CSV table of C-alpha atoms and ligand atoms in Angstrom, one decimal:
chain,number,residue,atom,x,y,z
A,130,UNK,CA,185.6,171.1,158.9
A,131,UNK,CA,181.6,171.6,159.9
A,132,UNK,CA,180.6,171.2,156.0
A,133,UNK,CA,181.1,170.1,153.2
A,134,UNK,CA,178.5,170.8,150.3
A,135,UNK,CA,180.7,168.8,147.0
A,136,UNK,CA,178.7,169.1,143.7
A,137,UNK,CA,175.5,169.5,144.9
A,138,UNK,CA,172.6,170.1,142.5
A,139,UNK,CA,168.7,170.6,143.7
A,140,UNK,CA,165.7,170.0,141.0
A,141,UNK,CA,162.1,170.5,141.4
A,142,UNK,CA,159.3,168.5,139.0
A,143,UNK,CA,156.4,171.1,137.9
A,144,UNK,CA,154.2,168.5,136.7
A,145,UNK,CA,156.6,166.7,134.1
A,146,UNK,CA,159.3,170.1,133.7
A,147,UNK,CA,162.5,169.8,135.9
A,148,UNK,CA,163.1,172.8,136.8
A,149,UNK,CA,166.8,173.4,138.2
A,150,UNK,CA,167.4,175.4,140.7
A,151,UNK,CA,171.3,174.7,142.3
A,152,UNK,CA,173.9,173.6,140.1
A,153,UNK,CA,177.3,172.6,141.5
A,154,UNK,CA,177.5,174.0,144.4
A,155,UNK,CA,180.7,173.5,145.5
A,156,UNK,CA,180.7,175.3,149.9
A,157,UNK,CA,183.3,174.4,152.8
A,158,UNK,CA,182.2,175.8,156.4
A,159,UNK,CA,185.1,175.3,159.0
A,160,UNK,CA,183.9,175.6,162.5
A,161,UNK,CA,183.7,178.9,164.0
A,162,UNK,CA,183.1,180.5,161.2
A,163,UNK,CA,180.7,183.3,159.9
A,164,UNK,CA,179.8,183.5,156.5
A,165,UNK,CA,177.4,185.1,154.5
A,166,UNK,CA,175.0,184.0,151.8
A,167,UNK,CA,173.9,186.4,149.1
A,168,UNK,CA,171.6,186.7,145.6
A,169,UNK,CA,168.9,187.9,144.7
A,170,UNK,CA,164.3,186.5,145.2
A,171,UNK,CA,164.9,182.7,143.3
A,172,UNK,CA,168.1,182.3,143.3
A,173,UNK,CA,168.2,179.0,145.4
A,174,UNK,CA,169.4,180.7,149.3
A,175,UNK,CA,166.7,178.8,151.2
A,176,UNK,CA,166.6,176.0,148.7
A,177,UNK,CA,170.1,175.9,150.0
A,178,UNK,CA,169.4,176.6,153.3
A,179,UNK,CA,166.9,174.0,153.2
A,180,UNK,CA,169.9,170.8,152.3
A,181,UNK,CA,172.7,172.5,154.4
A,182,UNK,CA,169.8,172.4,157.1
A,183,UNK,CA,168.4,168.4,156.7
A,184,UNK,CA,165.0,170.6,156.1
A,185,UNK,CA,166.2,168.7,152.7
A,186,UNK,CA,168.1,166.8,150.3
A,187,UNK,CA,169.4,167.3,147.1
A,188,UNK,CA,169.1,165.5,144.0
A,189,UNK,CA,172.7,164.7,143.2
A,190,UNK,CA,176.1,165.4,145.7
A,191,UNK,CA,176.7,164.5,148.8
A,192,UNK,CA,177.0,167.1,151.8
A,193,UNK,CA,179.3,166.2,154.7
A,194,UNK,CA,178.1,167.5,157.9
A,195,UNK,CA,180.4,167.0,160.8
A,196,UNK,CA,182.7,164.4,159.0
A,197,UNK,CA,178.5,162.6,159.1
A,198,UNK,CA,177.3,162.0,155.2
A,199,UNK,CA,174.3,163.0,155.6
A,200,UNK,CA,173.5,162.7,152.5
A,201,UNK,CA,172.0,159.4,152.2
A,202,UNK,CA,170.1,159.8,156.3
A,203,UNK,CA,167.1,158.5,157.3
A,204,UNK,CA,164.7,160.6,157.7
A,205,UNK,CA,164.3,160.1,161.2
A,206,UNK,CA,167.7,160.7,161.9
A,207,UNK,CA,167.9,163.4,159.3
A,208,UNK,CA,165.8,165.2,162.4
A,209,UNK,CA,167.6,164.2,164.6
A,210,UNK,CA,170.2,165.8,163.5
A,211,UNK,CA,168.1,169.1,163.6
A,212,UNK,CA,166.7,168.7,167.2
A,213,UNK,CA,170.8,168.3,168.2
A,214,UNK,CA,172.7,169.5,165.8
A,215,UNK,CA,171.8,172.7,163.7
A,216,UNK,CA,169.8,176.0,165.1
A,217,UNK,CA,167.5,177.5,163.0
A,218,UNK,CA,166.5,181.0,163.3
A,219,UNK,CA,163.8,181.8,160.2
A,220,UNK,CA,162.7,186.2,158.9
A,221,UNK,CA,158.9,185.4,160.9
A,222,UNK,CA,159.8,183.8,163.5
A,223,UNK,CA,157.8,180.6,163.7
A,224,UNK,CA,157.5,180.9,167.1
A,225,UNK,CA,154.1,179.2,168.8
A,226,UNK,CA,151.6,182.2,170.2
A,227,UNK,CA,150.0,179.8,173.2
A,228,UNK,CA,153.8,179.6,174.4
A,229,UNK,CA,155.3,182.6,176.3
A,230,UNK,CA,159.0,182.4,175.4
A,231,UNK,CA,160.5,179.8,178.2
A,232,UNK,CA,158.7,177.9,176.8
A,233,UNK,CA,158.7,178.8,173.1
A,234,UNK,CA,162.5,178.4,173.7
A,235,UNK,CA,162.1,174.8,176.0
A,236,UNK,CA,160.2,173.6,173.0
A,237,UNK,CA,163.4,171.9,171.7
A,238,UNK,CA,165.1,170.7,174.7
A,239,UNK,CA,161.1,168.2,175.2
A,240,UNK,CA,161.6,167.1,171.6
A,241,UNK,CA,165.0,166.2,172.7
A,242,UNK,CA,164.3,164.7,175.7
A,243,UNK,CA,165.4,166.9,178.5
A,244,UNK,CA,163.6,167.2,181.5
A,245,UNK,CA,160.8,169.7,182.8
A,246,UNK,CA,163.9,171.5,185.2
A,247,UNK,CA,166.6,171.5,183.1
A,248,UNK,CA,164.8,172.7,180.9
A,249,UNK,CA,163.2,175.3,182.9
A,250,UNK,CA,166.7,176.1,183.5
A,251,UNK,CA,167.9,175.6,180.3
A,252,UNK,CA,165.3,178.2,178.2
A,253,UNK,CA,165.8,181.0,181.2
A,254,UNK,CA,169.1,181.0,180.7
A,255,UNK,CA,169.4,181.5,176.8
A,256,UNK,CA,166.9,184.0,177.2
A,257,UNK,CA,169.2,185.8,179.9
A,258,UNK,CA,171.5,185.4,177.3
A,259,UNK,CA,169.6,186.9,174.3
A,260,UNK,CA,168.7,189.8,176.6
A,261,UNK,CA,165.5,189.0,177.9
A,262,UNK,CA,165.3,188.0,181.3
A,263,UNK,CA,162.3,190.2,182.3
A,264,UNK,CA,160.1,188.7,179.2
A,265,UNK,CA,160.4,184.7,180.5
A,266,UNK,CA,156.6,185.0,181.0
A,267,UNK,CA,155.5,186.9,178.2
A,268,UNK,CA,153.5,185.1,174.8
A,269,UNK,CA,154.6,186.7,171.1
A,270,UNK,CA,152.2,189.0,171.2
A,271,UNK,CA,153.1,190.6,174.1
A,272,UNK,CA,157.1,191.1,172.4
A,273,UNK,CA,158.3,193.6,169.6
A,274,UNK,CA,159.1,192.2,166.6
A,275,UNK,CA,163.2,192.3,168.0
A,276,UNK,CA,162.1,190.6,171.4
A,277,UNK,CA,160.7,187.7,169.1
A,278,UNK,CA,163.5,187.0,167.1
A,279,UNK,CA,165.7,187.0,170.2
A,280,UNK,CA,163.4,184.4,171.8
A,281,UNK,CA,164.4,182.6,168.7
A,282,UNK,CA,167.5,182.6,168.7
A,283,UNK,CA,167.1,181.8,172.2
A,284,UNK,CA,165.4,178.7,171.1
A,285,UNK,CA,168.0,178.7,168.3
A,286,UNK,CA,171.0,178.0,170.6
A,287,UNK,CA,169.4,176.7,173.7
A,288,UNK,CA,170.5,173.3,172.9
A,289,UNK,CA,174.3,173.7,172.0
A,290,UNK,CA,174.0,173.5,168.9
A,291,UNK,CA,177.3,172.6,166.9
A,292,UNK,CA,175.4,175.3,163.3
A,293,UNK,CA,173.0,177.7,163.8
A,294,UNK,CA,171.5,178.7,160.5
A,295,UNK,CA,169.6,181.6,159.7
A,296,UNK,CA,167.2,182.9,156.7
A,297,UNK,CA,167.2,186.5,156.4
A,298,UNK,CA,167.1,186.6,160.2
A,299,UNK,CA,166.5,190.3,159.8
A,300,UNK,CA,164.3,190.6,156.8
A,301,UNK,CA,161.0,191.2,159.6
A,302,UNK,CA,162.5,193.9,161.5
A,303,UNK,CA,163.4,197.7,161.5
A,304,UNK,CA,167.1,198.9,161.4
A,305,UNK,CA,167.9,199.3,165.2
A,306,UNK,CA,165.9,195.4,166.3
A,307,UNK,CA,168.2,194.4,162.9
A,308,UNK,CA,171.3,195.1,164.8
A,309,UNK,CA,170.7,193.7,167.6
A,310,UNK,CA,170.3,191.0,166.1
A,311,UNK,CA,173.8,191.4,164.3
A,312,UNK,CA,175.0,192.6,167.4
A,313,UNK,CA,173.8,188.6,169.2
A,314,UNK,CA,175.3,186.6,166.7
A,315,UNK,CA,178.1,188.9,166.5
A,316,UNK,CA,178.7,187.6,170.5
A,317,UNK,CA,177.7,183.6,169.7
A,318,UNK,CA,180.5,184.1,167.1
A,319,UNK,CA,183.5,185.2,169.4
A,320,UNK,CA,182.3,182.3,171.6
A,321,UNK,CA,182.7,180.2,168.7
A,322,UNK,CA,178.9,178.7,167.0
A,323,UNK,CA,179.7,178.3,163.1
A,324,UNK,CA,177.1,181.1,161.5
A,325,UNK,CA,175.5,180.4,158.3
A,326,UNK,CA,173.2,183.3,157.4
A,327,UNK,CA,171.8,184.5,154.5
A,328,UNK,CA,170.2,187.5,153.4
A,329,UNK,CA,169.5,189.9,150.7
A,330,UNK,CA,171.5,193.1,152.9
A,331,UNK,CA,174.7,194.0,151.7
A,332,UNK,CA,174.9,195.6,155.2
A,333,UNK,CA,174.2,193.3,157.3
A,334,UNK,CA,176.1,190.5,154.8
A,335,UNK,CA,178.8,192.2,156.3
A,336,UNK,CA,179.0,191.3,159.3
A,337,UNK,CA,179.9,188.1,158.3
A,338,UNK,CA,183.4,187.0,158.1
A,339,UNK,CA,183.0,185.8,154.2
A,340,UNK,CA,180.5,185.5,151.6
A,341,UNK,CA,179.1,184.3,149.2
A,342,UNK,CA,176.8,185.2,146.2
A,343,UNK,CA,174.3,182.6,144.6
A,344,UNK,CA,173.8,183.1,141.7
A,345,UNK,CA,170.8,181.6,138.8
A,346,UNK,CA,171.2,178.3,141.4
A,347,UNK,CA,175.4,179.0,141.3
A,348,UNK,CA,177.6,180.1,143.7
A,349,UNK,CA,181.2,181.9,144.2
A,350,UNK,CA,183.0,183.6,147.6
A,351,UNK,CA,182.7,187.1,147.8
A,352,UNK,CA,186.1,189.4,147.8
A,353,UNK,CA,186.8,190.6,150.4
A,354,UNK,CA,187.0,193.9,150.1
A,355,UNK,CA,183.5,196.3,147.9
A,356,UNK,CA,182.1,193.1,146.3
A,357,UNK,CA,178.9,192.7,148.0
A,358,UNK,CA,178.2,196.1,146.8
A,359,UNK,CA,176.1,194.8,143.2
A,360,UNK,CA,172.1,194.2,145.0
B,889,ATP,N1,159.2,173.4,146.2
B,889,ATP,C1,159.0,173.9,145.4
B,889,ATP,N2,158.7,173.5,144.1
B,889,ATP,C2,158.9,173.7,142.8
B,889,ATP,N3,159.5,175.0,142.9
B,889,ATP,C3,160.4,175.7,143.7
B,889,ATP,C4,160.1,175.0,145.4
B,889,ATP,N4,160.7,175.9,145.8
B,889,ATP,C5,161.3,176.4,145.5
B,889,ATP,N5,161.7,176.9,143.9
B,889,ATP,C6,162.0,177.7,143.0
B,889,ATP,O1,162.6,177.3,143.2
B,889,ATP,C7,163.7,178.5,143.2
B,889,ATP,C8,164.9,179.2,144.4
B,889,ATP,O2,163.9,179.2,145.4
B,889,ATP,P1,164.0,179.8,146.7
B,889,ATP,O3,163.2,179.8,147.6
B,889,ATP,O4,165.3,178.6,146.8
B,889,ATP,O5,164.8,180.8,146.3
B,889,ATP,P2,165.2,182.7,147.3
B,889,ATP,O6,166.9,182.6,146.6
B,889,ATP,O7,165.5,181.4,148.9
B,889,ATP,O8,164.7,183.1,146.9
B,889,ATP,P3,163.9,184.8,147.9
B,889,ATP,O9,165.0,185.8,148.0
B,889,ATP,O10,163.1,185.1,147.3
B,889,ATP,O11,163.8,183.8,149.9
B,889,ATP,C9,162.5,179.4,142.9
B,889,ATP,O12,163.0,179.7,141.6
B,889,ATP,C10,161.5,178.3,143.1
B,889,ATP,O13,160.1,179.2,141.9
B,890,MG,MG1,164.2,182.4,150.0
């Protein structure tokens, strides 16, 4: 099992008011799986992704990532896990505007202590993999949204993470660019990458091999046939 969430609760404090957001989430994902998590706005999808991605911690419950209990990890160790084990793709790409595609992709390797020559070579290879070998020197404002998202995917996979997390990866894209991103995810999953994708688009969710639904902080698995059409 690459990740196991057991009885995860997340509350936010709003002044003195406790706002329960996640309620007894149990979720297990095997290495090589490709799952989509759906649910209406405000249901807790990003909150859950932040916990899975070690960007936030649960209020209660345990989280095992590749067998390691990360629910009690220090901030430094969480940062290490994020850098070495998890690739992130966000709706808004989150590229640095002043850096070229290659330097954006190389950035996690810089934080990971990889030498310059290797960083550049690996960044270039990752860009070639996402079909942007001819855009290495372009800055984000010189590329289309779909290209920017593919740069972000190259950045997410350049460190060869165990797990790829994507929060609405096609949310800011036209349908053709969205389809290219989905094609890339399929290819990465075929090569063995575990993918957890959040989306509220049922057509996008269908690309995953398994879908879950969050409703009001509770999660359940959708049945394979026709389960995801209620949004
Ligand atoms: N830092 C915070 N402090 C207080 N409440 C928060 C905080 N972050 C999120 N929430 C609340 O938690 C709930 C879930 O938010 P979350 O961002 O996880 O939803 P979501 O399912 O990702 O929605 P969307 O589809 O709109 O992105 C919301 O009601 C939100 O108000
Ligand atoms: Mg969200």
